[in-house]
CSV table of C-alpha atoms and ligand atoms in Angstrom, one decimal:
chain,number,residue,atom,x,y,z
G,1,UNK,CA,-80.0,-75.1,20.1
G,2,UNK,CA,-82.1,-75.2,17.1
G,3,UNK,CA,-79.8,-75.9,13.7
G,4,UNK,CA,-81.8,-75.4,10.7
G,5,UNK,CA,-80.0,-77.2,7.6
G,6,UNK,CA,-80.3,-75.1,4.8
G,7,UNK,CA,-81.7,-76.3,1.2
G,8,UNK,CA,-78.9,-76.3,-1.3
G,9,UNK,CA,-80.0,-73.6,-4.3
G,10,UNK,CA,-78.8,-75.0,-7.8
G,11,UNK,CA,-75.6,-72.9,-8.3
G,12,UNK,CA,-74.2,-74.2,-5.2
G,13,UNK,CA,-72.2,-77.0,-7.4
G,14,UNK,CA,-70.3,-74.6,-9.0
G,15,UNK,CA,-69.4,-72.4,-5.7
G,16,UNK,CA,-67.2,-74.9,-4.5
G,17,UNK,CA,-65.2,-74.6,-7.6
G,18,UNK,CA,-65.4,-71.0,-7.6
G,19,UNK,CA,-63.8,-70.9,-4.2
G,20,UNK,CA,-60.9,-73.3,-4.7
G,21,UNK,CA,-59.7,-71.5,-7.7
G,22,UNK,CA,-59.6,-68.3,-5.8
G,23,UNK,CA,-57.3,-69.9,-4.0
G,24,UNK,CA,-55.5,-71.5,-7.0
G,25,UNK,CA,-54.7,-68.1,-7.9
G,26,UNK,CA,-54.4,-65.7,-4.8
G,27,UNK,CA,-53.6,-67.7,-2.0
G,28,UNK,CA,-50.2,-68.5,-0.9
G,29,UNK,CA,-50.1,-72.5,-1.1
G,30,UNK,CA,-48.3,-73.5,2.3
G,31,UNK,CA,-51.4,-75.1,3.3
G,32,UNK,CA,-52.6,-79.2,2.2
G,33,UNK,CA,-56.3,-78.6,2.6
G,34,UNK,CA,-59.1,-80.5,2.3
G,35,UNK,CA,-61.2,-80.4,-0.4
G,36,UNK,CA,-64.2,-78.4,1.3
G,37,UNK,CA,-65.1,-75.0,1.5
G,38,UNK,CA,-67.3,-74.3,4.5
G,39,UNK,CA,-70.1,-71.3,4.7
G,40,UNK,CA,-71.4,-71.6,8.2
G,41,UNK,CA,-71.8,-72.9,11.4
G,42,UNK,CA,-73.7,-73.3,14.6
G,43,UNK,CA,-72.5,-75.0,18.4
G,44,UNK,CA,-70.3,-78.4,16.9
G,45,UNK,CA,-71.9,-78.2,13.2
G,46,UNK,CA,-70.3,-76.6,10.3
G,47,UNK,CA,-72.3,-76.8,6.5
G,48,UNK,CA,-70.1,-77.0,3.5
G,49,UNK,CA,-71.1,-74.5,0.5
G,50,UNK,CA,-73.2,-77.7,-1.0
G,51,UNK,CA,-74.8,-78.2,2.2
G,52,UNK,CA,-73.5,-80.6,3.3
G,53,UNK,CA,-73.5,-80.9,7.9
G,54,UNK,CA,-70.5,-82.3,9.5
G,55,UNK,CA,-69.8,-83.0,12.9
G,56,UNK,CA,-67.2,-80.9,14.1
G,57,UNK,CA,-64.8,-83.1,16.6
G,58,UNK,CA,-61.7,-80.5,15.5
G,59,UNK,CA,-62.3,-77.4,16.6
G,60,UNK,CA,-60.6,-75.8,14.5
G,61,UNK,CA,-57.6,-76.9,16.0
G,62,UNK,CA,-58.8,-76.8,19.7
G,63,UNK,CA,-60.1,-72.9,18.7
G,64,UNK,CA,-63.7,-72.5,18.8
G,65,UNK,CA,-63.9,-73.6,22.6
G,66,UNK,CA,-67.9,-72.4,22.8
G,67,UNK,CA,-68.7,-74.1,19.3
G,68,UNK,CA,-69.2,-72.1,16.2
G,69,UNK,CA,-70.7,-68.8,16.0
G,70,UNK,CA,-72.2,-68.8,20.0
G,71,UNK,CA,-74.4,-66.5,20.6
G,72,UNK,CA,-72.9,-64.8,23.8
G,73,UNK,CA,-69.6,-64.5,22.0
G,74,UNK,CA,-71.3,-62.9,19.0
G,75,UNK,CA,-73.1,-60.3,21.5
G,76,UNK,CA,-69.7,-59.9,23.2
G,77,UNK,CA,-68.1,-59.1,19.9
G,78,UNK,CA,-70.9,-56.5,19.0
G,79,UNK,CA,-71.4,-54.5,22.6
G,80,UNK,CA,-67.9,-54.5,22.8
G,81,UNK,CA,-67.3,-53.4,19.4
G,82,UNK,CA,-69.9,-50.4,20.0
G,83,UNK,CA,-67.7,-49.2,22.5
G,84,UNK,CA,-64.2,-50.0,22.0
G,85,UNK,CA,-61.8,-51.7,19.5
G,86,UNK,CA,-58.7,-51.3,19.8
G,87,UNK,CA,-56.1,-48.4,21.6
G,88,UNK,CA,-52.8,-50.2,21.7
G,89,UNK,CA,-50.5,-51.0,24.4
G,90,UNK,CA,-49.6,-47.3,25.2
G,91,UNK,CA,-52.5,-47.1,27.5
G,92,UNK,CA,-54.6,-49.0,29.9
G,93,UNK,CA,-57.9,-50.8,29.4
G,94,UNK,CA,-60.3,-52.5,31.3
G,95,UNK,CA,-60.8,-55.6,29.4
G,96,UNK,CA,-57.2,-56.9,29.5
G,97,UNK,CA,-56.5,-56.1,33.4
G,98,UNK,CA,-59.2,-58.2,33.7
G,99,UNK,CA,-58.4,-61.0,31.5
G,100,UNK,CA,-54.4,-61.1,32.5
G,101,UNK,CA,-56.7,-61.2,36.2
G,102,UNK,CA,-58.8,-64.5,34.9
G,103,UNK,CA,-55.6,-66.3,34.0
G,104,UNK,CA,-53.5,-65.6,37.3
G,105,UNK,CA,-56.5,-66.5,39.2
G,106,UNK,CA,-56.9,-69.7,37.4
G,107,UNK,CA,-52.8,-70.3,37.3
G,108,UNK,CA,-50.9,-69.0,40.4
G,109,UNK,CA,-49.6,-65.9,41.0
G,110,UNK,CA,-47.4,-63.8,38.7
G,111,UNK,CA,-48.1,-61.9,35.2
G,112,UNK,CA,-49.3,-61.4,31.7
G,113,UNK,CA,-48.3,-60.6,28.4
G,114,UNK,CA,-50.9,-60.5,25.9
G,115,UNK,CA,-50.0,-61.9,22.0
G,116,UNK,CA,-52.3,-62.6,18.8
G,117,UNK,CA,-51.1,-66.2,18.6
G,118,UNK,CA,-49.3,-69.4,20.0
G,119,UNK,CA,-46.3,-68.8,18.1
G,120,UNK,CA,-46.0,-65.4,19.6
G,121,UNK,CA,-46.7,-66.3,22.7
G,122,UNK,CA,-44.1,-68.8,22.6
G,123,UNK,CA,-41.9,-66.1,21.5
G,124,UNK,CA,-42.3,-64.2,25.0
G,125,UNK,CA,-41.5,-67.4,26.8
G,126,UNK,CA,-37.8,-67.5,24.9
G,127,UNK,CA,-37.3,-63.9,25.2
G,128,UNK,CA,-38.1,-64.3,28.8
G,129,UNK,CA,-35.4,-67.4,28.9
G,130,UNK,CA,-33.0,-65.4,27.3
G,131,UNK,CA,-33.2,-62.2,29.7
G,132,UNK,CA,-33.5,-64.4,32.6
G,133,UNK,CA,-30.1,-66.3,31.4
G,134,UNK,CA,-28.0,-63.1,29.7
G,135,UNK,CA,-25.9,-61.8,32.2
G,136,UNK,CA,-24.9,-65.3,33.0
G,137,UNK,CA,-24.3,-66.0,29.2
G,138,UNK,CA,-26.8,-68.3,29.4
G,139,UNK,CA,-29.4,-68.8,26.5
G,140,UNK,CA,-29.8,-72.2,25.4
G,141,UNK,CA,-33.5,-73.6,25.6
G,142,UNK,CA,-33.9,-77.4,25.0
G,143,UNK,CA,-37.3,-79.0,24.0
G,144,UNK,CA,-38.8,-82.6,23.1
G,145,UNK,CA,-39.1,-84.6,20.4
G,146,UNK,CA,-42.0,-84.2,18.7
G,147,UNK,CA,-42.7,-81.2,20.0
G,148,UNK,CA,-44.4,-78.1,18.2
G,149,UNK,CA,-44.0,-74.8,19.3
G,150,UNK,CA,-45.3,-72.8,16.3
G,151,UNK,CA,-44.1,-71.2,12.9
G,152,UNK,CA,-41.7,-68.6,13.2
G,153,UNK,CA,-38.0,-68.6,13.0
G,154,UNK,CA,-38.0,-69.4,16.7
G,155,UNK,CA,-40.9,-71.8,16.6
G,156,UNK,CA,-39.2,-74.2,13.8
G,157,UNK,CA,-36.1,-73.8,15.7
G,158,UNK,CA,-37.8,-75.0,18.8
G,159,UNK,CA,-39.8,-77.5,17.3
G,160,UNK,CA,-38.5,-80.8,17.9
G,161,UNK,CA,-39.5,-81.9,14.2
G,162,UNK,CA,-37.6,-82.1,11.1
G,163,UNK,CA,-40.4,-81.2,8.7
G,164,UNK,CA,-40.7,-77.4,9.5
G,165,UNK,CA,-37.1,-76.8,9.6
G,166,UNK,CA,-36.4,-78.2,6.0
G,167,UNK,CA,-35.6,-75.1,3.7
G,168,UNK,CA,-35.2,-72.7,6.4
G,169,UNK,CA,-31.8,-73.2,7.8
G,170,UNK,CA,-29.9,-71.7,9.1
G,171,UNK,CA,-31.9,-72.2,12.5
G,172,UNK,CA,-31.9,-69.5,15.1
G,173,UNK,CA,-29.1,-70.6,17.2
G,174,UNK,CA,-29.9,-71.8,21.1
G,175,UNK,CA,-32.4,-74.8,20.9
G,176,UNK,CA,-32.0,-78.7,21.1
G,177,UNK,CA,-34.2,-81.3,21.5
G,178,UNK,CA,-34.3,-84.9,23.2
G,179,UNK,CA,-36.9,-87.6,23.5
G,180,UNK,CA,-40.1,-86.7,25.1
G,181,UNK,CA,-40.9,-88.1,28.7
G,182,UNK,CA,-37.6,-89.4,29.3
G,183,UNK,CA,-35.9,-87.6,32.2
G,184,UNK,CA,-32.0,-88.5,32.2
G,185,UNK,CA,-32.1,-87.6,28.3
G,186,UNK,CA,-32.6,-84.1,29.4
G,187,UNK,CA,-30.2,-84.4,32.9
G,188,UNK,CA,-27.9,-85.5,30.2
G,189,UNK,CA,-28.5,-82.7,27.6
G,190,UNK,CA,-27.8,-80.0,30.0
G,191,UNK,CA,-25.0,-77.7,28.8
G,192,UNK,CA,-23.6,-74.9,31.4
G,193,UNK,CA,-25.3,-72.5,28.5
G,194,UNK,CA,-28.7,-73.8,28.8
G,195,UNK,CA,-31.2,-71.6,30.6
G,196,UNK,CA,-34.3,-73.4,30.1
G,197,UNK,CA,-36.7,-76.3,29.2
G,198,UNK,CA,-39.9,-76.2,27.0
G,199,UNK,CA,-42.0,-79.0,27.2
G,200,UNK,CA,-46.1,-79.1,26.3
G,201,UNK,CA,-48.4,-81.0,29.1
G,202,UNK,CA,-50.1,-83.2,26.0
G,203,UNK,CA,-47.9,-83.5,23.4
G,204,UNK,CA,-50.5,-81.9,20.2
G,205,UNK,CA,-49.1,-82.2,17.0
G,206,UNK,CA,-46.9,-85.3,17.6
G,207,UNK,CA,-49.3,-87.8,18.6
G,208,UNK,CA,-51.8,-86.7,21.7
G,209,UNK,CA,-48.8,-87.8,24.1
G,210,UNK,CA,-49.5,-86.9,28.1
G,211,UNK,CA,-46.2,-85.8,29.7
G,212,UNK,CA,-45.8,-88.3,32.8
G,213,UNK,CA,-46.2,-87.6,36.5
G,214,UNK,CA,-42.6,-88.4,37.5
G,215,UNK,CA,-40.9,-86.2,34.2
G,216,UNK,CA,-43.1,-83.1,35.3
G,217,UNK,CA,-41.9,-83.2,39.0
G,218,UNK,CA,-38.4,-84.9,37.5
G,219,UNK,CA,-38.5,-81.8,35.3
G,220,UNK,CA,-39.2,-79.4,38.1
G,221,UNK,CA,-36.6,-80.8,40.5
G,222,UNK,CA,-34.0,-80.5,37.6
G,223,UNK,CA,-34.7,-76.8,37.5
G,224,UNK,CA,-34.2,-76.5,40.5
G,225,UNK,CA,-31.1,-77.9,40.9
G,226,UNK,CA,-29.4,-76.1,38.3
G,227,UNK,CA,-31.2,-72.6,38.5
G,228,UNK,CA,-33.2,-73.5,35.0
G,229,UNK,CA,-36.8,-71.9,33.8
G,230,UNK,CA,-39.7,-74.8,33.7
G,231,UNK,CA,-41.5,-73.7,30.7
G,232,UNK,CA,-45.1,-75.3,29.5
G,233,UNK,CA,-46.1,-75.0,26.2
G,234,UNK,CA,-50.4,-75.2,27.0
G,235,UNK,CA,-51.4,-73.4,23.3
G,236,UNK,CA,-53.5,-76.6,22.5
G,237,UNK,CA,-53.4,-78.5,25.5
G,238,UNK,CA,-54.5,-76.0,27.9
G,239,UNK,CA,-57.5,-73.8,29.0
G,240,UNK,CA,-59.4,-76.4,30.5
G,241,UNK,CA,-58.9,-79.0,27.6
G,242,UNK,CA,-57.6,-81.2,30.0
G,243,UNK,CA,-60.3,-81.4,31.9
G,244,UNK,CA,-58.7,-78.9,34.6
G,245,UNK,CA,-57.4,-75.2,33.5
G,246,UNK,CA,-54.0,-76.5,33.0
G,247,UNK,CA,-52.7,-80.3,32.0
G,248,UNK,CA,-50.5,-80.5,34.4
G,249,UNK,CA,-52.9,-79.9,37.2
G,250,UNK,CA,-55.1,-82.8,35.6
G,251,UNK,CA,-52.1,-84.6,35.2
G,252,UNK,CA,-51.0,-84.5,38.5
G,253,UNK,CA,-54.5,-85.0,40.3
G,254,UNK,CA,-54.8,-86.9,43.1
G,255,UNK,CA,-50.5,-87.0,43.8
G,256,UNK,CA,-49.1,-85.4,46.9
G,257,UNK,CA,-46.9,-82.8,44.8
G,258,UNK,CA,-50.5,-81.2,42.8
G,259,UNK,CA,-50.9,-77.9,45.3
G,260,UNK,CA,-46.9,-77.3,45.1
G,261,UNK,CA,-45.8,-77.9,41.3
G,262,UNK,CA,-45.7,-74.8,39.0
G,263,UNK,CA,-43.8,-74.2,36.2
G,264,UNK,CA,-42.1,-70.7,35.7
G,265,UNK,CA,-44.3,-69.9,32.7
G,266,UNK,CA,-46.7,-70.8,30.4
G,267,UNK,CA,-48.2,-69.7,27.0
G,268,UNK,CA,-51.6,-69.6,26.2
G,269,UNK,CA,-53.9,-69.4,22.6
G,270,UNK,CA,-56.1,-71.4,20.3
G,271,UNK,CA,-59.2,-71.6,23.2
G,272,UNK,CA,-58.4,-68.5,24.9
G,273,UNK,CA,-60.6,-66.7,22.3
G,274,UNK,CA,-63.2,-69.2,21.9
G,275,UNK,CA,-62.5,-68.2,17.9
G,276,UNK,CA,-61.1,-64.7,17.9
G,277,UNK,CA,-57.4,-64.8,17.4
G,278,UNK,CA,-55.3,-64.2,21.0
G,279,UNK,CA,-52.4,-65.7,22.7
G,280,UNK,CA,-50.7,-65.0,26.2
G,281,UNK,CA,-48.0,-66.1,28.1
G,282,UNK,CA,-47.9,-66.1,32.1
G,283,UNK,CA,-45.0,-65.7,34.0
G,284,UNK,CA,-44.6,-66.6,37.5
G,285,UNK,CA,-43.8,-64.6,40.5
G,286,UNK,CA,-40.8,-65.5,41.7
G,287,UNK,CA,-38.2,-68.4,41.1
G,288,UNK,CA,-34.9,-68.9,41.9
G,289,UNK,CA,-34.4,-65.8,43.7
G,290,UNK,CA,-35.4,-63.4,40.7
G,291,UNK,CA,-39.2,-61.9,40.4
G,292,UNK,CA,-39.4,-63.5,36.7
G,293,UNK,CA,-42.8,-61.8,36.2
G,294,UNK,CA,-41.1,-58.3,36.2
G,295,UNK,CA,-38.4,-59.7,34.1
G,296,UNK,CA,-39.8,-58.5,30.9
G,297,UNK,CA,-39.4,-54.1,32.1
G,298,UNK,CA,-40.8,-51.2,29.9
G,299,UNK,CA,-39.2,-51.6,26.4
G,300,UNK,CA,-38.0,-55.4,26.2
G,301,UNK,CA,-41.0,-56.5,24.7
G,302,UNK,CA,-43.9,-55.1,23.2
G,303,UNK,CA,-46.9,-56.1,20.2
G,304,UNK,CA,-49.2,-53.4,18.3
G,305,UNK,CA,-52.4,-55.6,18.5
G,306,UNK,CA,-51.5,-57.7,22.1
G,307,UNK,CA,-54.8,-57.8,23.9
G,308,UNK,CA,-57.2,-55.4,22.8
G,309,UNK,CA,-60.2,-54.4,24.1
G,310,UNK,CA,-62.2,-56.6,21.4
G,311,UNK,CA,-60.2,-60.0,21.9
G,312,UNK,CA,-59.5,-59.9,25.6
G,313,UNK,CA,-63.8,-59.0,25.9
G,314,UNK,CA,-64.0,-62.1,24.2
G,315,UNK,CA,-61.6,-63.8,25.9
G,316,UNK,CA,-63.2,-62.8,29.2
G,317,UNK,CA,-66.8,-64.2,28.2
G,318,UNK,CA,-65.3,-67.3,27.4
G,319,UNK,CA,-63.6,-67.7,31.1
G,320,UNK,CA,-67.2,-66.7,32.4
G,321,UNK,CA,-69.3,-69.1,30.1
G,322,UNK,CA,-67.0,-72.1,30.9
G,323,UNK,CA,-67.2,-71.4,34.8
G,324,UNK,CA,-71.2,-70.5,34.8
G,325,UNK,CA,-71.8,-73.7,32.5
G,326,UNK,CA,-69.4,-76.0,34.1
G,327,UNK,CA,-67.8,-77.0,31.3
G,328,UNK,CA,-65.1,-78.5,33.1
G,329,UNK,CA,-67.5,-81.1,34.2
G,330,UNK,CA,-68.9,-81.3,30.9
G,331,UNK,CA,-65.1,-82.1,29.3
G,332,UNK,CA,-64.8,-84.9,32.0
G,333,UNK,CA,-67.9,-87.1,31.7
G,334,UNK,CA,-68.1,-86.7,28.0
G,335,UNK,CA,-64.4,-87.2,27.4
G,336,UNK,CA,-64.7,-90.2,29.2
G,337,UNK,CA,-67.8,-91.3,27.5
G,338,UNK,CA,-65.5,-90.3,23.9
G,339,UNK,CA,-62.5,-92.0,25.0
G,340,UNK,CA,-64.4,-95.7,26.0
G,341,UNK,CA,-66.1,-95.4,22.5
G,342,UNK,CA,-62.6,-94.9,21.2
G,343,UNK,CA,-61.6,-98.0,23.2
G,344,UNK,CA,-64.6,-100.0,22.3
G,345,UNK,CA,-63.6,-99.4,18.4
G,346,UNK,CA,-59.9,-101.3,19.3
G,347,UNK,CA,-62.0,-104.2,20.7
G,348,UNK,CA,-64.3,-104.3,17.7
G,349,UNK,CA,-62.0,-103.5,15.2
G,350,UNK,CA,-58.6,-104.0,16.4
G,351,UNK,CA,-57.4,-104.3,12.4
G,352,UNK,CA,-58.3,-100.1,12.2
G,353,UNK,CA,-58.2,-99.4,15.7
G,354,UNK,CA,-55.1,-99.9,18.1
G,355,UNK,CA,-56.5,-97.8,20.9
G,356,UNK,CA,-57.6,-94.0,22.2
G,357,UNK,CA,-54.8,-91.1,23.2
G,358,UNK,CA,-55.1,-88.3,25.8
G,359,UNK,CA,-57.8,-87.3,28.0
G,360,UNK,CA,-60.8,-84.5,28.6
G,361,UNK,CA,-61.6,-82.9,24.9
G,362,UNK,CA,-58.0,-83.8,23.9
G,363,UNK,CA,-58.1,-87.4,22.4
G,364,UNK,CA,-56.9,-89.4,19.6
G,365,UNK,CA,-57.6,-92.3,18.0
G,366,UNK,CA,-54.3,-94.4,17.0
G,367,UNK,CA,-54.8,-96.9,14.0
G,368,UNK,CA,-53.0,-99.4,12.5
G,369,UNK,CA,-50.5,-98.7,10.1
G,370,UNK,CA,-51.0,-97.5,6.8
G,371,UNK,CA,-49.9,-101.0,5.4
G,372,UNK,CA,-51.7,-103.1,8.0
G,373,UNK,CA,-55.2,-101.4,7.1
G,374,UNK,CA,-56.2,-102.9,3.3
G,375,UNK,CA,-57.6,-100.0,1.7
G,376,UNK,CA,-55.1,-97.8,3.2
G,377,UNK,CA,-52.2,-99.8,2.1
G,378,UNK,CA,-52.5,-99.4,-2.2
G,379,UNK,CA,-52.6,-95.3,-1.4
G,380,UNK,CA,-49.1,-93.1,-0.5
G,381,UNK,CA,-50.4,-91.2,2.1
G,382,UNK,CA,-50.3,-91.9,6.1
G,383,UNK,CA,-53.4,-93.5,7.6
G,384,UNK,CA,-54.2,-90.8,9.6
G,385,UNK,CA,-54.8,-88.5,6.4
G,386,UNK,CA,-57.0,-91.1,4.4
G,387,UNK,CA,-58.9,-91.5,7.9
G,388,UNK,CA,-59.8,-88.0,7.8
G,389,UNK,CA,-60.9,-87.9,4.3
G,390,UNK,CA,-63.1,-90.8,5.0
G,391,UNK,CA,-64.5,-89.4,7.9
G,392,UNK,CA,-65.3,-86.2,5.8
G,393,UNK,CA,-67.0,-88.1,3.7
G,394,UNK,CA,-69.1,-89.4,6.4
G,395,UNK,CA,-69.7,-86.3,7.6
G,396,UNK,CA,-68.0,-85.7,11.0
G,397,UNK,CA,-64.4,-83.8,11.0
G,398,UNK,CA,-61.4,-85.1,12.8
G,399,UNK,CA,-57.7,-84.1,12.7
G,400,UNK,CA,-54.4,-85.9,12.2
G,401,UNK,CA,-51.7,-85.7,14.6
G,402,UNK,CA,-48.7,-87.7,13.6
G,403,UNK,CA,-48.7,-89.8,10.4
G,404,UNK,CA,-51.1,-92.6,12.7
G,405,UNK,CA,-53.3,-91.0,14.9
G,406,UNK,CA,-56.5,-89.1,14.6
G,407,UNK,CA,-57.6,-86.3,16.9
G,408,UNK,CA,-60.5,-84.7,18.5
G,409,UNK,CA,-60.0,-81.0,20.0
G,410,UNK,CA,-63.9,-80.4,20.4
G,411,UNK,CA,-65.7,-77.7,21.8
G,412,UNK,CA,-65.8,-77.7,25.1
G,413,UNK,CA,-69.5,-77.4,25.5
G,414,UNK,CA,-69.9,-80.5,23.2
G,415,UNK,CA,-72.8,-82.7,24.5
G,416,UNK,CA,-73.5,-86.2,24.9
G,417,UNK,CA,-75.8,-86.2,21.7
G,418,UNK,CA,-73.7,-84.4,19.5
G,419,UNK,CA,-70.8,-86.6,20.9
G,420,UNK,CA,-72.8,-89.7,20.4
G,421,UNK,CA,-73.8,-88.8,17.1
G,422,UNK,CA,-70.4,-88.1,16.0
G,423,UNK,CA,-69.0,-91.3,17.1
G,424,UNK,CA,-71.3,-93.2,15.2
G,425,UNK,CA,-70.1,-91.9,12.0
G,426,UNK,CA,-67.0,-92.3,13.0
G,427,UNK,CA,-67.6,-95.7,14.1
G,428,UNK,CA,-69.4,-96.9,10.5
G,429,UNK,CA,-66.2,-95.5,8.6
G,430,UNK,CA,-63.9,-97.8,10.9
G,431,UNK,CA,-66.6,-100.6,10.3
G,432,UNK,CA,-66.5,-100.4,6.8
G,433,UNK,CA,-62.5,-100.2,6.8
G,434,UNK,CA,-62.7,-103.3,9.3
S,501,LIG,C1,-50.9,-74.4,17.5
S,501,LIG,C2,-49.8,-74.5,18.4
S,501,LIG,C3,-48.8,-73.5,18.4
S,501,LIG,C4,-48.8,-72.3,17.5
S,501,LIG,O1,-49.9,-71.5,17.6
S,501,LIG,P1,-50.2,-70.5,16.4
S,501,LIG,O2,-51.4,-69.7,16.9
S,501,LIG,O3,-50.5,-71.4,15.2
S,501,LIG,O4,-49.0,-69.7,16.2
S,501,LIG,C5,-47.8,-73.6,19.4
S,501,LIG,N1,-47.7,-74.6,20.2
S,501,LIG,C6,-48.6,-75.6,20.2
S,501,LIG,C7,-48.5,-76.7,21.2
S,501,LIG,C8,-49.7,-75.6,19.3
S,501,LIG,O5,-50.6,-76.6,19.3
């Protein structure tokens, strides 16, 4: 694609500056952003109001899974917008029997429930717990450290971190965490109220941390044994991320148990859209005896904007761009190509650089402490925020995950050049740290 890098005009130094105190003033400050306000993009380049290009290696947080501002998506969002909008959930429509159709056929079968984000989707998959437990006075959910599950009431209860609980108590009752990846802390956390477990495939926010083969099939087999729901939290790790649709199928490639391990249900966002905001949850057909995907009957659950005809058109192009492209392909060489670059920065510079996280488009780079890495060590932030910043400054963005790692959530049509290009602005900043 041709990218045209446009020539600052002159009053572009004060828009910046114009911008952020719009936001001094109107905007609800929940958020600690970086200091740049961005005007446009195009594939994995966004340009800051001076005009400045950066790399984009975040995605948006995993979002913009055809790069910014594609032009199928953008034709997408106009036919479709020519035609129909939105008609809520009182009546049917095409474009979301079609998309709830992409998912299952990618999944297995069973159901699903359209939302506008993770956290919502999340929401369906405790709601489904809790019908699925109730008459058995079961409603207890447990989850993993480290974990993040979103932002509402629910989600910070859920969320195995103590950071977006603070100031919100009290908790929704009915969640409780253990350590991530270890089995026999969650045989032993088992209560005769709980009803189900909520783990993510890649671990997002707390450090780009794969789930093992033997906890997923542990997992399962626990489930199984005490009439439990297996739920997967795949709102950043999935939709082909991985490298396959789902993490666990990636995860479990090649092992005897891939064609036979499911989990009961799994919630779905960030890439679905490729941009526009969506979320879903999939439920499957039948476990323990019950047909869970029916679980949820007329009036138990229900959301105004859910799957419209806009977002689930969207949704739909992005399922057919990634098959027709082979993007899955694409996420697999050039992960690996980003993930050995990421490797051969811990050989070269093993005083920045301890080593690379995850796999596909989901990777991080884990430094050094804060304390071990000299220009980090003077400044009261974690290492993985002043790497950002620097990389900024070099031009390519990254995100942190954790307090030590940074991560890269491209898009999944990311090429070698762009990928190449990228990594050697990320590899001078880690030079000059080194
Ligand atoms: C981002 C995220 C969420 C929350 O999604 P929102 O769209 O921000 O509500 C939930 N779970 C995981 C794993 C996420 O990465």
């Amino acid at each position: 694609m041709k990218e045209i890098v446009p020539t600052p005009p002159a009053i572009v130094q004060s828009q910046f500056a114009e911008v952020r105190e719009l936001f001094n003033r109107y905007v609800v400050p929940s958020y600690g952003r970086y200091e740049i306000a961005f005007s446009h993009g195009a594939g994995n380049h966004l340009w800051d109001v001076n005009g400045k290009r950066y790399v984009d290696f975040g995605g948006g947080i995993a979002v913009t899974s055809l790069g910014h501002c594609n032009p199928e998506i953008t034709e997408t969002l106009v036919e479709q917008s020519k035609k129909l909008v939105h008609v809520s959930n009182l009546y049917f429509h095409e474009p979301q029997g079609r998309l709830a159709e992409n998912i299952v056929t990618n999944l297995a079968p069973g159901k699903v429930f359209f939302s506008n984000s993770g956290a919502e989707a999340n929401e369906g998959l405790y709601k489904v717990a809790r019908k699925f437990g109730h008459d058995e006075g079961r409603f207890e959910i447990i989850t993993a450290n480290n974990s993040f599950h979103g932002r509402t009431l629910a989600g910070i209860a859920a969320t195995g971190q103590e950071k977006v609980k603070k100031g919100f108590e009290p908790l929704m009752p009915g969640f409780r965490h253990v350590p991530f990846n270890d089995l026999e802390a969650m045989r032993a956390a088992i209560s005769p109220a709980t009803v189900a477990i909520l783990i993510e495939g890649i671990q997002g926010e707390g450090g780009i941390t794969p789930a093992t083969v033997e906890y997923l099939l542990g997992l399962r087999k626990l489930c199984d044994e005490k009439r439990l729901l297996l739920m997967m939290d795949a709102v950043q790790c999935g939709h082909f991320r991985s490298g396959r649709f789902q993490s666990f199928q990636r995860i479990l490639e090649g092992h005897p148990a891939e064609k036979v391990f499911l989990p009961d249900a799994v919630s779905m966002a960030k890439s679905l859209g490729g941009g526009f905001p969506i979320g879903a949850f999939w439920v499957r057909q039948e476990v323990h005896g019950v047909k869970l995907c029916d679980i949820l009957s007329p009036g138990t659950h229900a959301t105004t904007f859910g799957g419209t005809p806009l977002g689930c058109a969207v949704a739909n192009k992005v399922f057919e761009v990634i098959k027709r492209d082979r993007l899955v392909e694409n996420v697999r060489t050039t992960g690996e190509f980003l993930k050995q670059r990421i490797n051969s920065l811990a050989e070269k510079y093993p005083a920045v650089v301890k080593g690379a996280r995850g796999m596909g488009f989901m990777l991080g780079i884990e430094l050094q402490d804060k304390d071990g890495i000299k220009p980090f060590a003077a400044i009261d932030k974690p290492a993985a925020a002043q790497m950002c910043a620097r990389l900024h400054e070099a031009g390519v963005l990254l995100i942190p995950s954790g307090n030590q790692i940074v991560r890269l959530l491209p898009a999944l049509n990311l090429g070698h050049a762009d990928a190449e290009a990228g990594m050697d602005l990320v590899e001078g900043v880690v030079r000059r740290l080194a």
